[in-house]
Amino acid sequence: MSSKDYPNLTSNFKYQSNVLKNYFSDLKIVAEEVKELILEIEPNLK
């Protein structure tokens, strides 16, 4: 998110919700990829 989004982030609840939803959606994808890599490296962790 860029600084030009600052007014929307501070005053628009729907915009804030959408930004957080996208952030956590991307974070979930990254966590799943990390999990796959860890299990690939050390399969005994299941």
Tab-separated table of C-alpha atoms in Angstrom:
chain	number	residue	atom	x	y	z
A	1	MET	CA	0.000	0.000	0.000
A	2	SER	CA	1.280	3.397	-0.873
A	3	SER	CA	1.121	6.686	0.964
A	4	LYS	CA	-1.522	7.911	-1.489
A	5	ASP	CA	-3.862	5.364	0.152
A	6	TYR	CA	-3.448	7.018	3.558
A	7	PRO	CA	-6.680	9.079	3.443
A	8	ASN	CA	-8.710	5.990	2.581
A	9	LEU	CA	-7.002	3.900	5.233
A	10	THR	CA	-7.736	6.443	7.922
A	11	SER	CA	-11.318	7.295	7.021
A	12	ASN	CA	-12.916	4.512	4.989
A	13	PHE	CA	-13.865	1.393	6.952
A	14	LYS	CA	-14.742	-0.665	3.857
A	15	TYR	CA	-11.386	0.189	2.310
A	16	GLN	CA	-9.577	-0.702	5.537
A	17	SER	CA	-11.401	-4.029	5.694
A	18	ASN	CA	-10.524	-4.848	2.105
A	19	VAL	CA	-6.843	-4.004	2.620
A	20	LEU	CA	-6.664	-6.205	5.719
A	21	LYS	CA	-8.529	-9.036	3.982
A	22	ASN	CA	-6.072	-8.969	1.081
A	23	TYR	CA	-3.106	-8.755	3.455
A	24	PHE	CA	-4.186	-11.784	5.484
A	25	SER	CA	-5.097	-13.711	2.338
A	26	ASP	CA	-1.581	-13.177	0.994
A	27	LEU	CA	-0.099	-13.989	4.401
A	28	LYS	CA	-1.989	-17.298	4.442
A	29	ILE	CA	-0.550	-18.215	1.029
A	30	VAL	CA	2.972	-17.436	2.238
A	31	ALA	CA	2.439	-19.506	5.411
A	32	GLU	CA	1.233	-22.471	3.349
A	33	GLU	CA	4.303	-22.225	1.107
A	34	VAL	CA	6.594	-22.085	4.138
A	35	LYS	CA	4.845	-25.123	5.617
A	36	GLU	CA	5.324	-27.068	2.374
A	37	LEU	CA	9.020	-26.154	2.291
A	38	ILE	CA	9.538	-27.178	5.908
A	39	LEU	CA	7.822	-30.522	5.336
A	40	GLU	CA	9.872	-31.025	2.190
A	41	ILE	CA	13.087	-30.449	4.122
A	42	GLU	CA	12.051	-32.393	7.224
A	43	PRO	CA	9.171	-34.799	6.446
A	44	ASN	CA	9.280	-36.279	9.973
A	45	LEU	CA	7.685	-33.120	11.425
A	46	LYS	CA	4.160	-34.224	10.465
